[in-house]
Amino acid sequence: MLKKLLKYDFKAVLKIWWIAAAAVLVLSPVAGLCLKVTNSMRSFPAVVEVVAVLGLVLGYIALLVFVLLTVIVLAMRFYKNFFTDEGYLTFTLPVRRGQLLNSKLIVSLATHLMTFFVCGLSILLMLLVGEEDFIAQFREFWIEFWEIPRQEGFLGWAILYVVEFAVILLLGIVFSELFLDCCVTFGCIVAKKAKVAASIGIYYAASNVFSFVLTIFLMFGISSLGSWLSAVNIAETAAYALIALLFFGVIAIMALFCSLLYTLQYWMLDRKLNLP
Amino acid sequence: MKKRIVLLLLALAMLAILSVPALAVKDPVEIAVSEEALTVTLSDDLQQAQADGETYVRFNDKRLSGYYKWGDYEVLLTEDQKQTIESAEVQAHNYTKALSVTLFYKDGAKLSVSYIREDILEAYQGLLTTDDCVVHFHYPEENTVKLPLGVARGEEEILFRDDLYNGSRFDVSALGESGLEVDRGSLLIKGEEYYYADYDELGTTDLYSQERFKVWHITDEALCAELDKAMEAYYGSDLGWLEDQEFSEQVSKVFLIILFMVIPGAALILFFVLAIRAKTPVYKKLFWNLCAWSALVLIVAVTVVLVVQLN
């Protein structure tokens, strides 16, 4: 049954998403050409330069809009499928609440990853067209990126860090999606009318509080943690292991928060849902 | 479907319109130093410098300020210029502050043109020898103090790597003969004391690679007072207490303890109780899952503390 849920969720999200993805991919070589013009040493008529700058700005805005659109499309699908008239049908389907939530979560994660891929591809296309010797520069960067760990003899650890970092990114996507869905759910449960506005308001307030706490933590935490780690007098291998362990700690705490949000959302849908 | 086709057509039309400027390319007309979108024209200054028979010219250009790029500069020569100039080399000591271009002429002549930002050049005004340096207090605001090395070399002492992590370090630079800044050493601040570490004496510019290194304790009262004043201005321009490493570390530890110990500990107890009391299998599963993650975070946190303490 989960397969069927996934099919219909993907269908609902991708029917809008693919247009935006195609538009971004089409615009990226154009933005690349504009980048070429603005980078060029050759002089152009003022109108041409203005159009080139505008084209470049358009390229960047298209990327931003695309990312924003993905979030909105996913949130709208979640809202419509659960909290409008469609919700009556959704919650009478012969599936468990968990399967409904899992389907939404899997589709969100997959769509965000596809958005990430399309954005990466778009930037790559733009730079390939707009930057001379981009491939050579990228190759140089890539070699240099791995050269330091190779020279210092911690290549294996560096690969582990990259893998851990990728897991942290994935959990970050899951967390942000669950956070948004929780706010929508809460907004729809507490508000009798104007549920969308209530959801947006709750999301805005909650994300501001979360950002504030996170900013304070980053302001004090990261730099001091770095200097504290540097000052800890331990053997080199132990230090590498300690960093890997810290990353693992971050993964574990993010997983804990994701589970917490998932449970909260499940509980709200299971016990507090009251469709109009 | 029609809407999608219209949207795609619009995107393609945009592609066609925006492609036009890229095709309208003209020939290069001047020597220019490429800095991404920013162009600094050298041609007039070069001609003037040649006419005056100088070996280099200092040339202040505000447009260089704020520019930042980890890459190479490039000189483009026109066909006319290629008649007389064999090649051009760009050297950049500091991408945000200064830049030097050397032109090699076919007749064997060589011409260097240097740029330095006006405010940086002003910092060196009044300094007579290349042994007279300037300390750059960068971020949050740029601030400089003249540091004559003869005066800065007070008493010889030894500092350790940990002193670098527990104190502050600022670049000490001199104006080299080519008109570019050259890093000569570091000003180190430990507590309320100032030290000067000389790169030539140490044989390295990377102090962090040394377990222990020789420094000069700055004892000259006038110079210390001037440094105190500059430091006050430096911290005064920001939330000074936030820059206090010790305070920041304490707050950081409290945050880390809350995040990795208090929250998971409380979650473990709470969800353990809820998991035992839960009547439905789904909630039991969800609460045990939360217990498992909380326990894992606690285990990792305790392991980190143990690794650090045992070492």
Tab-separated table of C-alpha atoms in Angstrom, chain B residues 119-246:
chain	number	residue	atom	x	y	z
B	119	ASP	CA	44.318	53.423	3.576
B	120	ILE	CA	47.005	50.741	3.748
B	121	LEU	CA	49.539	53.104	2.202
B	122	GLU	CA	48.585	55.776	4.746
B	123	ALA	CA	49.334	53.349	7.577
B	124	TYR	CA	52.958	53.307	6.421
B	125	GLN	CA	53.316	57.080	6.203
B	126	GLY	CA	56.182	58.320	8.352
B	127	LEU	CA	57.914	54.960	8.568
B	128	LEU	CA	61.406	55.331	7.194
B	129	THR	CA	62.947	51.888	6.922
B	130	THR	CA	61.698	48.497	5.800
B	131	ASP	CA	62.358	47.360	9.379
B	132	ASP	CA	59.467	49.553	10.504
B	133	CYS	CA	56.302	47.530	10.434
B	134	VAL	CA	52.587	47.917	10.851
B	135	VAL	CA	50.224	45.683	12.831
B	136	HIS	CA	46.928	45.039	11.125
B	137	PHE	CA	43.998	44.558	13.446
B	138	HIS	CA	41.526	43.227	10.958
B	139	TYR	CA	37.859	42.336	11.495
B	140	PRO	CA	35.486	43.652	12.640
B	141	GLU	CA	37.106	46.917	11.551
B	142	GLU	CA	40.484	47.583	10.084
B	143	ASN	CA	42.807	49.336	12.443
B	144	THR	CA	46.578	49.687	12.255
B	145	VAL	CA	49.426	50.548	14.633
B	146	LYS	CA	52.991	51.357	13.604
B	147	LEU	CA	55.400	48.835	15.093
B	148	PRO	CA	59.103	49.741	14.713
B	149	LEU	CA	60.848	46.381	15.143
B	150	GLY	CA	63.826	47.955	16.911
B	151	VAL	CA	61.476	49.023	19.705
B	152	ALA	CA	59.342	45.865	19.585
B	153	ARG	CA	62.336	43.621	20.299
B	154	GLY	CA	62.272	43.803	24.095
B	155	GLU	CA	63.094	40.701	26.119
B	156	GLU	CA	63.598	37.296	24.570
B	157	GLU	CA	61.117	34.644	25.761
B	158	ILE	CA	59.692	31.279	24.720
B	159	LEU	CA	55.989	30.762	23.983
B	160	PHE	CA	54.152	27.497	23.332
B	161	ARG	CA	51.555	26.461	20.772
B	162	ASP	CA	48.828	26.489	23.427
B	163	ASP	CA	49.555	30.192	23.971
B	164	LEU	CA	48.453	30.776	20.377
B	165	TYR	CA	45.127	29.057	20.983
B	166	ASN	CA	44.542	30.886	24.237
B	167	GLY	CA	45.557	34.317	22.948
B	168	SER	CA	45.241	36.469	19.845
B	169	ARG	CA	47.482	36.808	16.806
B	170	PHE	CA	47.717	39.671	14.304
B	171	ASP	CA	49.835	40.116	11.167
B	172	VAL	CA	52.856	42.411	11.278
B	173	SER	CA	53.798	43.641	7.806
B	174	ALA	CA	56.338	45.919	6.173
B	175	LEU	CA	56.184	47.733	2.869
B	176	GLY	CA	58.574	45.923	0.545
B	177	GLU	CA	60.628	47.504	-2.208
B	178	SER	CA	58.169	46.486	-4.896
B	179	GLY	CA	55.499	48.503	-3.145
B	180	LEU	CA	53.724	45.438	-1.825
B	181	GLU	CA	53.274	44.449	1.774
B	182	VAL	CA	55.426	41.663	3.122
B	183	ASP	CA	54.549	39.765	6.282
B	184	ARG	CA	57.452	40.021	8.702
B	185	GLY	CA	55.979	38.406	11.774
B	186	SER	CA	53.085	38.211	14.193
B	187	LEU	CA	51.960	40.237	17.146
B	188	LEU	CA	50.836	37.834	19.845
B	189	ILE	CA	48.686	38.820	22.778
B	190	LYS	CA	48.691	36.656	25.891
B	191	GLY	CA	46.694	38.077	28.769
B	192	GLU	CA	47.667	41.733	28.806
B	193	GLU	CA	51.178	41.193	27.451
B	194	TYR	CA	52.332	41.783	23.869
B	195	TYR	CA	54.906	39.646	22.057
B	196	TYR	CA	56.496	39.874	18.629
B	197	ALA	CA	57.396	36.692	16.715
B	198	ASP	CA	59.747	37.279	13.766
B	199	TYR	CA	59.307	34.939	10.784
B	200	ASP	CA	62.917	35.348	9.610
B	201	GLU	CA	64.248	34.404	13.024
B	202	LEU	CA	61.909	31.426	13.306
B	203	GLY	CA	62.389	30.295	9.711
B	204	THR	CA	58.664	29.799	9.203
B	205	THR	CA	55.491	31.795	8.776
B	206	ASP	CA	53.328	29.083	10.325
B	207	LEU	CA	53.593	29.512	14.078
B	208	TYR	CA	51.000	26.806	14.655
B	209	SER	CA	53.409	24.218	13.270
B	210	GLN	CA	55.887	24.937	16.123
B	211	GLU	CA	55.540	23.274	19.504
B	212	ARG	CA	57.532	26.134	21.100
B	213	PHE	CA	59.061	29.211	19.551
B	214	LYS	CA	61.128	32.258	20.403
B	215	VAL	CA	59.388	35.627	20.738
B	216	TRP	CA	60.253	39.162	21.788
B	217	HIS	CA	58.320	40.437	24.798
B	218	ILE	CA	57.356	44.047	23.995
B	219	THR	CA	58.331	46.108	27.032
B	220	ASP	CA	58.420	49.629	25.607
B	221	GLU	CA	55.750	51.524	27.585
B	222	ALA	CA	54.831	54.001	24.852
B	223	LEU	CA	54.389	51.226	22.282
B	224	CYS	CA	52.367	49.086	24.743
B	225	ALA	CA	50.108	52.078	25.484
B	226	GLU	CA	49.551	52.586	21.775
B	227	LEU	CA	48.735	48.903	21.308
B	228	ASP	CA	46.371	49.039	24.310
B	229	LYS	CA	44.579	51.971	22.705
B	230	ALA	CA	44.274	50.176	19.380
B	231	MET	CA	43.004	47.024	21.075
B	232	GLU	CA	40.384	49.027	22.953
B	233	ALA	CA	39.221	50.528	19.672
B	234	TYR	CA	39.294	47.050	18.116
B	235	TYR	CA	37.125	45.457	20.810
B	236	GLY	CA	35.080	48.632	21.301
B	237	SER	CA	33.822	48.350	17.740
B	238	ASP	CA	32.223	45.021	18.534
B	239	LEU	CA	30.635	43.312	21.528
B	240	GLY	CA	33.969	43.010	23.351
B	241	TRP	CA	32.879	40.356	25.826
B	242	LEU	CA	31.768	38.148	22.990
B	243	GLU	CA	35.325	38.132	21.750
B	244	ASP	CA	36.560	36.974	25.141
B	245	GLN	CA	37.735	33.437	24.384
B	246	GLU	CA	37.500	32.194	27.973
